[in-house]
PDB file of C-alpha atoms in Angstrom:
ATOM      1  CA  GLU A  10      88.661 134.568  90.639  1.00 78.00           C
ATOM      2  CA  PRO A  11      87.256 131.696  92.518  1.00 83.00           C
ATOM      3  CA  GLU A  12      89.525 129.812  94.891  1.00 91.00           C
ATOM      4  CA  VAL A  13      89.804 126.906  97.224  1.00 95.00           C
ATOM      5  CA  THR A  14      89.787 128.093 100.888  1.00 96.00           C
ATOM      6  CA  GLN A  15      90.716 126.059 104.127  1.00 97.00           C
ATOM      7  CA  THR A  16      89.852 126.442 107.766  1.00 96.00           C
ATOM      8  CA  PRO A  17      91.555 127.013 110.137  1.00 97.00           C
ATOM      9  CA  SER A  18      94.785 128.329 108.766  1.00 95.00           C
ATOM     10  CA  HIS A  19      96.530 126.692 111.922  1.00 97.00           C
ATOM     11  CA  GLN A  20      95.200 124.225 114.155  1.00 97.00           C
ATOM     12  CA  VAL A  21      97.072 123.076 117.476  1.00 98.00           C
ATOM     13  CA  THR A  22      96.172 119.944 119.296  1.00 97.00           C
ATOM     14  CA  GLN A  23      97.153 117.460 121.860  1.00 97.00           C
ATOM     15  CA  MET A  24      98.253 113.933 120.778  1.00 97.00           C
ATOM     16  CA  GLY A  25      95.404 111.388 120.540  1.00 97.00           C
ATOM     17  CA  GLN A  26      92.768 114.161 119.857  1.00 98.00           C
ATOM     18  CA  GLU A  27      90.585 114.204 116.989  1.00 98.00           C
ATOM     19  CA  VAL A  28      90.878 117.001 114.370  1.00 98.00           C
ATOM     20  CA  ILE A  29      88.747 117.893 111.567  1.00 97.00           C
ATOM     21  CA  LEU A  30      90.292 120.219 108.702  1.00 98.00           C
ATOM     22  CA  ARG A  31      87.821 121.987 106.364  1.00 97.00           C
ATOM     23  CA  CYS A  32      88.152 122.909 102.588  1.00 97.00           C
ATOM     24  CA  VAL A  33      85.518 124.465 100.317  1.00 97.00           C
ATOM     25  CA  PRO A  34      86.504 123.434  96.638  1.00 95.00           C
ATOM     26  CA  ILE A  35      85.791 125.816  94.015  1.00 93.00           C
ATOM     27  CA  SER A  36      82.039 125.653  93.089  1.00 90.00           C
ATOM     28  CA  ASN A  37      81.777 123.769  89.805  1.00 88.00           C
ATOM     29  CA  HIS A  38      84.661 121.276  90.562  1.00 91.00           C
ATOM     30  CA  LEU A  39      83.936 117.805  91.002  1.00 89.00           C
ATOM     31  CA  TYR A  40      87.307 116.259  91.950  1.00 92.00           C
ATOM     32  CA  PHE A  41      88.631 116.821  95.413  1.00 95.00           C
ATOM     33  CA  TYR A  42      92.034 115.876  96.891  1.00 96.00           C
ATOM     34  CA  TRP A  43      93.961 116.206 100.064  1.00 98.00           C
ATOM     35  CA  TYR A  44      97.856 116.565 100.453  1.00 97.00           C
ATOM     36  CA  ARG A  45     100.234 117.166 103.082  1.00 96.00           C
ATOM     37  CA  GLN A  46     103.533 118.712 103.409  1.00 93.00           C
ATOM     38  CA  ILE A  47     105.869 118.221 106.152  1.00 93.00           C
ATOM     39  CA  LEU A  48     107.851 121.008 107.208  1.00 88.00           C
ATOM     40  CA  GLY A  49     110.774 121.369 104.698  1.00 84.00           C
ATOM     41  CA  GLN A  50     109.792 118.416 102.563  1.00 87.00           C
ATOM     42  CA  LYS A  51     107.867 117.783  99.513  1.00 89.00           C
ATOM     43  CA  VAL A  52     104.012 117.800  98.880  1.00 93.00           C
ATOM     44  CA  GLU A  53     102.741 114.281  99.394  1.00 95.00           C
ATOM     45  CA  PHE A  54      99.516 112.804  98.296  1.00 96.00           C
ATOM     46  CA  LEU A  55      96.947 111.615 100.666  1.00 97.00           C
ATOM     47  CA  VAL A  56      93.568 110.857  99.007  1.00 97.00           C
ATOM     48  CA  SER A  57      91.392 111.777  95.993  1.00 94.00           C
ATOM     49  CA  PHE A  58      87.528 111.884  96.287  1.00 94.00           C
ATOM     50  CA  TYR A  59      84.872 111.719  93.424  1.00 91.00           C
ATOM     51  CA  ASN A  60      81.217 111.164  92.968  1.00 88.00           C
ATOM     52  CA  ASN A  61      81.014 111.034  96.921  1.00 90.00           C
ATOM     53  CA  GLU A  62      83.589 108.185  97.400  1.00 92.00           C
ATOM     54  CA  ILE A  63      87.372 107.885  97.441  1.00 94.00           C
ATOM     55  CA  SER A  64      88.794 107.082  94.072  1.00 91.00           C
ATOM     56  CA  GLU A  65      92.507 106.761  95.273  1.00 92.00           C
ATOM     57  CA  LYS A  66      94.794 106.690  98.543  1.00 94.00           C
ATOM     58  CA  SER A  67      98.131 106.621  99.448  1.00 95.00           C
ATOM     59  CA  GLU A  68      99.795 104.181 102.128  1.00 95.00           C
ATOM     60  CA  ILE A  69      99.983 107.388 104.297  1.00 95.00           C
ATOM     61  CA  PHE A  70      96.127 107.397 104.376  1.00 96.00           C
ATOM     62  CA  ASP A  71      95.505 104.744 107.113  1.00 94.00           C
ATOM     63  CA  ASP A  72      92.457 104.005 109.524  1.00 95.00           C
ATOM     64  CA  GLN A  73      93.227 107.212 111.385  1.00 96.00           C
ATOM     65  CA  PHE A  74      92.040 109.222 108.517  1.00 97.00           C
ATOM     66  CA  SER A  75      88.797 109.578 106.661  1.00 97.00           C
ATOM     67  CA  VAL A  76      87.316 112.099 104.274  1.00 97.00           C
ATOM     68  CA  GLU A  77      83.594 113.532 103.901  1.00 95.00           C
ATOM     69  CA  ARG A  78      81.740 115.859 101.712  1.00 92.00           C
ATOM     70  CA  PRO A  79      78.908 116.346 104.162  1.00 87.00           C
ATOM     71  CA  ASP A  80      77.128 119.056 101.854  1.00 87.00           C
ATOM     72  CA  GLY A  81      77.431 120.574  98.415  1.00 79.00           C
ATOM     73  CA  SER A  82      80.256 122.524  99.202  1.00 88.00           C
ATOM     74  CA  ASN A  83      82.200 121.421 102.172  1.00 94.00           C
ATOM     75  CA  PHE A  84      85.095 118.649 101.914  1.00 96.00           C
ATOM     76  CA  THR A  85      86.558 117.707 105.063  1.00 97.00           C
ATOM     77  CA  LEU A  86      89.642 115.408 106.458  1.00 98.00           C
ATOM     78  CA  LYS A  87      89.140 114.164 110.076  1.00 98.00           C
ATOM     79  CA  ILE A  88      92.376 112.548 111.747  1.00 98.00           C
ATOM     80  CA  ARG A  89      90.768 110.298 114.775  1.00 96.00           C
ATOM     81  CA  SER A  90      93.653 110.159 117.072  1.00 95.00           C
ATOM     82  CA  THR A  91      96.710 112.539 116.081  1.00 97.00           C
ATOM     83  CA  LYS A  92     100.105 111.630 116.630  1.00 96.00           C
ATOM     84  CA  LEU A  93     103.144 113.568 116.718  1.00 97.00           C
ATOM     85  CA  GLU A  94     104.133 112.686 113.280  1.00 96.00           C
ATOM     86  CA  ASP A  95     100.879 114.329 111.930  1.00 97.00           C
ATOM     87  CA  SER A  96     102.177 117.719 112.158  1.00 97.00           C
ATOM     88  CA  ALA A  97     102.200 118.887 108.778  1.00 97.00           C
ATOM     89  CA  MET A  98     100.676 121.454 106.439  1.00 96.00           C
ATOM     90  CA  TYR A  99      97.579 119.799 104.947  1.00 98.00           C
ATOM     91  CA  PHE A 100      96.432 121.246 101.263  1.00 97.00           C
ATOM     92  CA  CYS A 101      93.139 120.454  99.795  1.00 97.00           C
ATOM     93  CA  ALA A 102      92.848 120.799  96.178  1.00 96.00           C
ATOM     94  CA  SER A 103      90.299 120.530  93.328  1.00 94.00           C
ATOM     95  CA  VAL A 104      89.777 119.813  89.767  1.00 91.00           C
ATOM     96  CA  LYS A 105      86.903 120.699  87.617  1.00 85.00           C
ATOM     97  CA  ARG A 106      84.866 118.359  85.100  1.00 76.00           C
ATOM     98  CA  GLU A 107      87.159 117.612  81.955  1.00 73.00           C
ATOM     99  CA  GLY A 108      90.077 119.393  83.558  1.00 76.00           C
ATOM    100  CA  VAL A 109      93.539 118.484  84.739  1.00 82.00           C
ATOM    101  CA  GLU A 110      94.849 121.548  86.832  1.00 87.00           C
ATOM    102  CA  GLN A 111      94.527 120.969  90.618  1.00 91.00           C
ATOM    103  CA  PHE A 112      93.907 124.083  92.290  1.00 93.00           C
ATOM    104  CA  PHE A 113      95.237 124.308  95.789  1.00 95.00           C
ATOM    105  CA  GLY A 114      93.953 126.067  98.750  1.00 96.00           C
ATOM    106  CA  PRO A 115      96.407 127.803 101.057  1.00 95.00           C
ATOM    107  CA  GLY A 116      96.608 125.203 103.588  1.00 96.00           C
ATOM    108  CA  THR A 117      95.866 124.149 107.253  1.00 97.00           C
ATOM    109  CA  ARG A 118      99.018 124.111 109.426  1.00 96.00           C
ATOM    110  CA  LEU A 119      98.383 121.329 111.883  1.00 98.00           C
ATOM    111  CA  THR A 120     100.511 121.199 115.050  1.00 97.00           C
ATOM    112  CA  VAL A 121     100.351 118.195 117.161  1.00 97.00           C
ATOM    113  CA  LEU A 122     101.881 118.736 120.920  1.00 97.00           C
TER     114      LEU A 122
ATOM    115  CA  GLY B   8     123.875 110.272 111.410  1.00 37.00           C
ATOM    116  CA  GLU B   9     120.772 110.485 109.265  1.00 38.00           C
ATOM    117  CA  SER B  10     119.336 113.941 108.648  1.00 36.00           C
ATOM    118  CA  VAL B  11     115.876 114.825 109.477  1.00 41.00           C
ATOM    119  CA  GLY B  12     113.849 116.211 106.719  1.00 44.00           C
ATOM    120  CA  LEU B  13     115.439 117.528 103.221  1.00 49.00           C
ATOM    121  CA  HIS B  14     117.651 119.847 102.340  1.00 62.00           C
ATOM    122  CA  LEU B  15     116.236 121.463  99.447  1.00 75.00           C
ATOM    123  CA  PRO B  16     118.586 122.205  96.321  1.00 89.00           C
ATOM    124  CA  THR B  17     118.980 125.958  95.994  1.00 91.00           C
ATOM    125  CA  LEU B  18     119.528 128.419  93.098  1.00 94.00           C
ATOM    126  CA  SER B  19     120.623 131.981  93.842  1.00 95.00           C
ATOM    127  CA  VAL B  20     120.448 134.458  90.884  1.00 95.00           C
ATOM    128  CA  GLN B  21     120.680 137.991  90.201  1.00 96.00           C
ATOM    129  CA  GLU B  22     117.592 140.083  89.298  1.00 96.00           C
ATOM    130  CA  GLY B  23     117.377 140.299  85.407  1.00 96.00           C
ATOM    131  CA  ASP B  24     119.155 136.779  84.835  1.00 96.00           C
ATOM    132  CA  ASN B  25     117.485 133.785  83.607  1.00 96.00           C
ATOM    133  CA  SER B  26     116.850 130.843  85.753  1.00 96.00           C
ATOM    134  CA  ILE B  27     116.864 127.075  84.999  1.00 96.00           C
ATOM    135  CA  ILE B  28     115.443 124.852  87.521  1.00 96.00           C
ATOM    136  CA  ASN B  29     115.510 120.926  86.841  1.00 95.00           C
ATOM    137  CA  CYS B  30     113.538 118.082  87.848  1.00 94.00           C
ATOM    138  CA  ALA B  31     113.876 114.452  87.171  1.00 93.00           C
ATOM    139  CA  TYR B  32     110.882 112.069  87.193  1.00 91.00           C
ATOM    140  CA  SER B  33     110.807 108.473  87.606  1.00 86.00           C
ATOM    141  CA  ASN B  34     107.302 107.247  86.186  1.00 89.00           C
ATOM    142  CA  SER B  35     107.306 106.332  82.601  1.00 89.00           C
ATOM    143  CA  ALA B  36     103.697 106.196  82.783  1.00 89.00           C
ATOM    144  CA  SER B  37     103.404 109.756  83.523  1.00 91.00           C
ATOM    145  CA  ASP B  38     101.939 111.810  80.786  1.00 91.00           C
ATOM    146  CA  TYR B  39     101.207 115.178  82.262  1.00 92.00           C
ATOM    147  CA  PHE B  40     103.715 117.585  84.173  1.00 94.00           C
ATOM    148  CA  ILE B  41     102.976 120.490  86.075  1.00 95.00           C
ATOM    149  CA  TRP B  42     105.527 123.253  87.735  1.00 96.00           C
ATOM    150  CA  TYR B  43     104.397 124.689  90.686  1.00 96.00           C
ATOM    151  CA  LYS B  44     105.561 127.802  92.790  1.00 96.00           C
ATOM    152  CA  GLN B  45     105.267 127.704  96.325  1.00 93.00           C
ATOM    153  CA  GLU B  46     105.636 130.943  98.586  1.00 92.00           C
ATOM    154  CA  SER B  47     106.217 130.692 102.004  1.00 87.00           C
ATOM    155  CA  GLY B  48     103.247 129.835 104.029  1.00 83.00           C
ATOM    156  CA  LYS B  49     100.936 129.370 101.181  1.00 87.00           C
ATOM    157  CA  GLY B  50      99.716 126.460  98.554  1.00 91.00           C
ATOM    158  CA  PRO B  51     101.291 125.482  95.673  1.00 93.00           C
ATOM    159  CA  GLN B  52     100.263 127.842  92.670  1.00 94.00           C
ATOM    160  CA  PHE B  53     100.145 126.649  89.244  1.00 93.00           C
ATOM    161  CA  ILE B  54     102.830 127.967  86.810  1.00 95.00           C
ATOM    162  CA  ILE B  55     103.000 125.989  83.744  1.00 96.00           C
ATOM    163  CA  ASP B  56     102.059 122.452  82.274  1.00 94.00           C
ATOM    164  CA  ILE B  57     103.132 120.195  79.553  1.00 95.00           C
ATOM    165  CA  ARG B  58     101.784 117.095  78.028  1.00 93.00           C
ATOM    166  CA  SER B  59     103.903 114.147  77.176  1.00 93.00           C
ATOM    167  CA  ASN B  60     103.294 114.731  73.463  1.00 94.00           C
ATOM    168  CA  MET B  61     104.971 117.973  73.503  1.00 96.00           C
ATOM    169  CA  ASP B  62     108.790 118.655  74.249  1.00 96.00           C
ATOM    170  CA  LYS B  63     108.377 122.360  74.896  1.00 97.00           C
ATOM    171  CA  ARG B  64     105.722 124.955  75.799  1.00 97.00           C
ATOM    172  CA  GLN B  65     105.954 128.685  76.661  1.00 97.00           C
ATOM    173  CA  GLY B  66     103.922 130.722  78.704  1.00 95.00           C
ATOM    174  CA  GLN B  67     104.758 134.330  79.965  1.00 93.00           C
ATOM    175  CA  ARG B  68     108.395 134.638  80.950  1.00 96.00           C
ATOM    176  CA  VAL B  69     108.352 130.977  81.527  1.00 98.00           C
ATOM    177  CA  THR B  70     109.115 128.020  79.612  1.00 98.00           C
ATOM    178  CA  VAL B  71     109.047 124.212  80.390  1.00 97.00           C
ATOM    179  CA  LEU B  72     110.886 121.659  78.634  1.00 97.00           C
ATOM    180  CA  LEU B  73     110.411 118.119  78.610  1.00 97.00           C
ATOM    181  CA  ASN B  74     112.875 115.225  77.733  1.00 95.00           C
ATOM    182  CA  LYS B  75     111.107 111.670  77.904  1.00 93.00           C
ATOM    183  CA  THR B  76     114.259 109.971  76.814  1.00 93.00           C
ATOM    184  CA  VAL B  77     115.766 110.726  80.019  1.00 93.00           C
ATOM    185  CA  LYS B  78     112.654 111.342  82.232  1.00 93.00           C
ATOM    186  CA  HIS B  79     113.604 115.119  82.738  1.00 94.00           C
ATOM    187  CA  LEU B  80     111.900 118.286  83.068  1.00 95.00           C
ATOM    188  CA  SER B  81     113.061 121.918  83.451  1.00 96.00           C
ATOM    189  CA  LEU B  82     111.478 125.176  83.992  1.00 97.00           C
ATOM    190  CA  GLN B  83     113.100 128.429  82.640  1.00 97.00           C
ATOM    191  CA  ILE B  84     112.321 131.874  84.127  1.00 97.00           C
ATOM    192  CA  ALA B  85     113.198 134.704  81.748  1.00 97.00           C
ATOM    193  CA  ALA B  86     114.482 138.059  83.331  1.00 97.00           C
ATOM    194  CA  THR B  87     113.829 136.750  86.910  1.00 97.00           C
ATOM    195  CA  GLN B  88     112.272 139.068  89.433  1.00 96.00           C
ATOM    196  CA  PRO B  89     112.394 139.481  93.338  1.00 95.00           C
ATOM    197  CA  GLY B  90     108.851 138.255  93.317  1.00 95.00           C
ATOM    198  CA  ASP B  91     110.004 135.012  91.706  1.00 97.00           C
ATOM    199  CA  SER B  92     111.419 133.941  94.937  1.00 96.00           C
ATOM    200  CA  ALA B  93     109.865 130.872  96.162  1.00 96.00           C
ATOM    201  CA  VAL B  94     110.100 127.002  96.086  1.00 94.00           C
ATOM    202  CA  TYR B  95     109.530 125.469  92.767  1.00 96.00           C
ATOM    203  CA  PHE B  96     108.183 122.032  92.506  1.00 94.00           C
ATOM    204  CA  CYS B  97     107.811 119.727  89.635  1.00 95.00           C
ATOM    205  CA  ALA B  98     104.606 117.202  89.615  1.00 95.00           C
ATOM    206  CA  GLU B  99     103.726 114.622  87.388  1.00 93.00           C
ATOM    207  CA  THR B 100     100.597 112.395  86.902  1.00 91.00           C
ATOM    208  CA  ALA B 101      99.246 109.646  84.359  1.00 86.00           C
ATOM    209  CA  LEU B 102      95.950 111.129  82.962  1.00 77.00           C
ATOM    210  CA  GLY B 103      95.482 108.069  81.226  1.00 65.00           C
ATOM    211  CA  ALA B 104      94.990 106.313  84.787  1.00 57.00           C
ATOM    212  CA  THR B 105      91.500 106.730  86.829  1.00 54.00           C
ATOM    213  CA  SER B 106      89.877 110.120  86.521  1.00 54.00           C
ATOM    214  CA  GLY B 107      91.316 112.433  88.971  1.00 67.00           C
ATOM    215  CA  SER B 108      94.512 111.028  89.058  1.00 83.00           C
ATOM    216  CA  ARG B 109      96.959 111.980  91.767  1.00 90.00           C
ATOM    217  CA  LEU B 110      99.847 114.154  91.576  1.00 93.00           C
ATOM    218  CA  THR B 111     103.556 113.058  92.471  1.00 93.00           C
ATOM    219  CA  PHE B 112     105.488 116.017  93.575  1.00 93.00           C
ATOM    220  CA  GLY B 113     109.276 116.519  93.237  1.00 91.00           C
ATOM    221  CA  GLU B 114     111.684 117.517  95.810  1.00 87.00           C
ATOM    222  CA  GLY B 115     111.690 121.326  95.409  1.00 91.00           C
ATOM    223  CA  THR B 116     114.023 123.925  94.491  1.00 94.00           C
ATOM    224  CA  GLN B 117     114.514 127.086  96.528  1.00 94.00           C
ATOM    225  CA  LEU B 118     114.839 129.896  94.049  1.00 96.00           C
ATOM    226  CA  THR B 119     116.204 133.192  95.794  1.00 95.00           C
ATOM    227  CA  VAL B 120     116.429 136.329  93.377  1.00 96.00           C
ATOM    228  CA  ASN B 121     118.895 138.873  94.577  1.00 93.00           C
ATOM    229  CA  PRO B 122     118.170 142.674  93.714  1.00 88.00           C
TER     230      PRO B 122
END
């Protein structure tokens, strides 16, 4: 069964460093999302992406964040200058054309020291 | 003082019992609701969904009930098993909005099934 994959599973970085989190959505899906979950808290929407552009973003998704679909398979989230409060699980999700169910990846745990 | 992080509601049941997990939502415009299961260290996993034109939907061992009047959603798990132990989140969205609408997640409930 196809699934969303994410790499790395765990990323440790120093405050102020740039990180890139990678996702490979399910191959025939057209809508892509990033969510984050701070430890012990609920999942929060960051950004949605369709047709090579951002369709919606939350207040969390400020100028430090960017997303890209550099090729036909990868979907990336970049944090330019990480802060301690960026430490969280980051989940990628995708939806197929005409679909509604969002399929989530296993997540990347980002730890900012 | 102010607590850091949230303390999840918890539900502890015996194996074989039925479980009911509740969720309140706030957006009257939401027309699609989903229950997700999240095991430790993993991403949310789809369990069951319901559209606002329904008030009940059944799956395998799970039933979702929707009460739009009071903006309440519940998940019933029949004959709960130890493998059902996880955090359960409800999520809502407005499909009538832009394509690929965001999901808004609820607070989550920690279900523990005792053998």
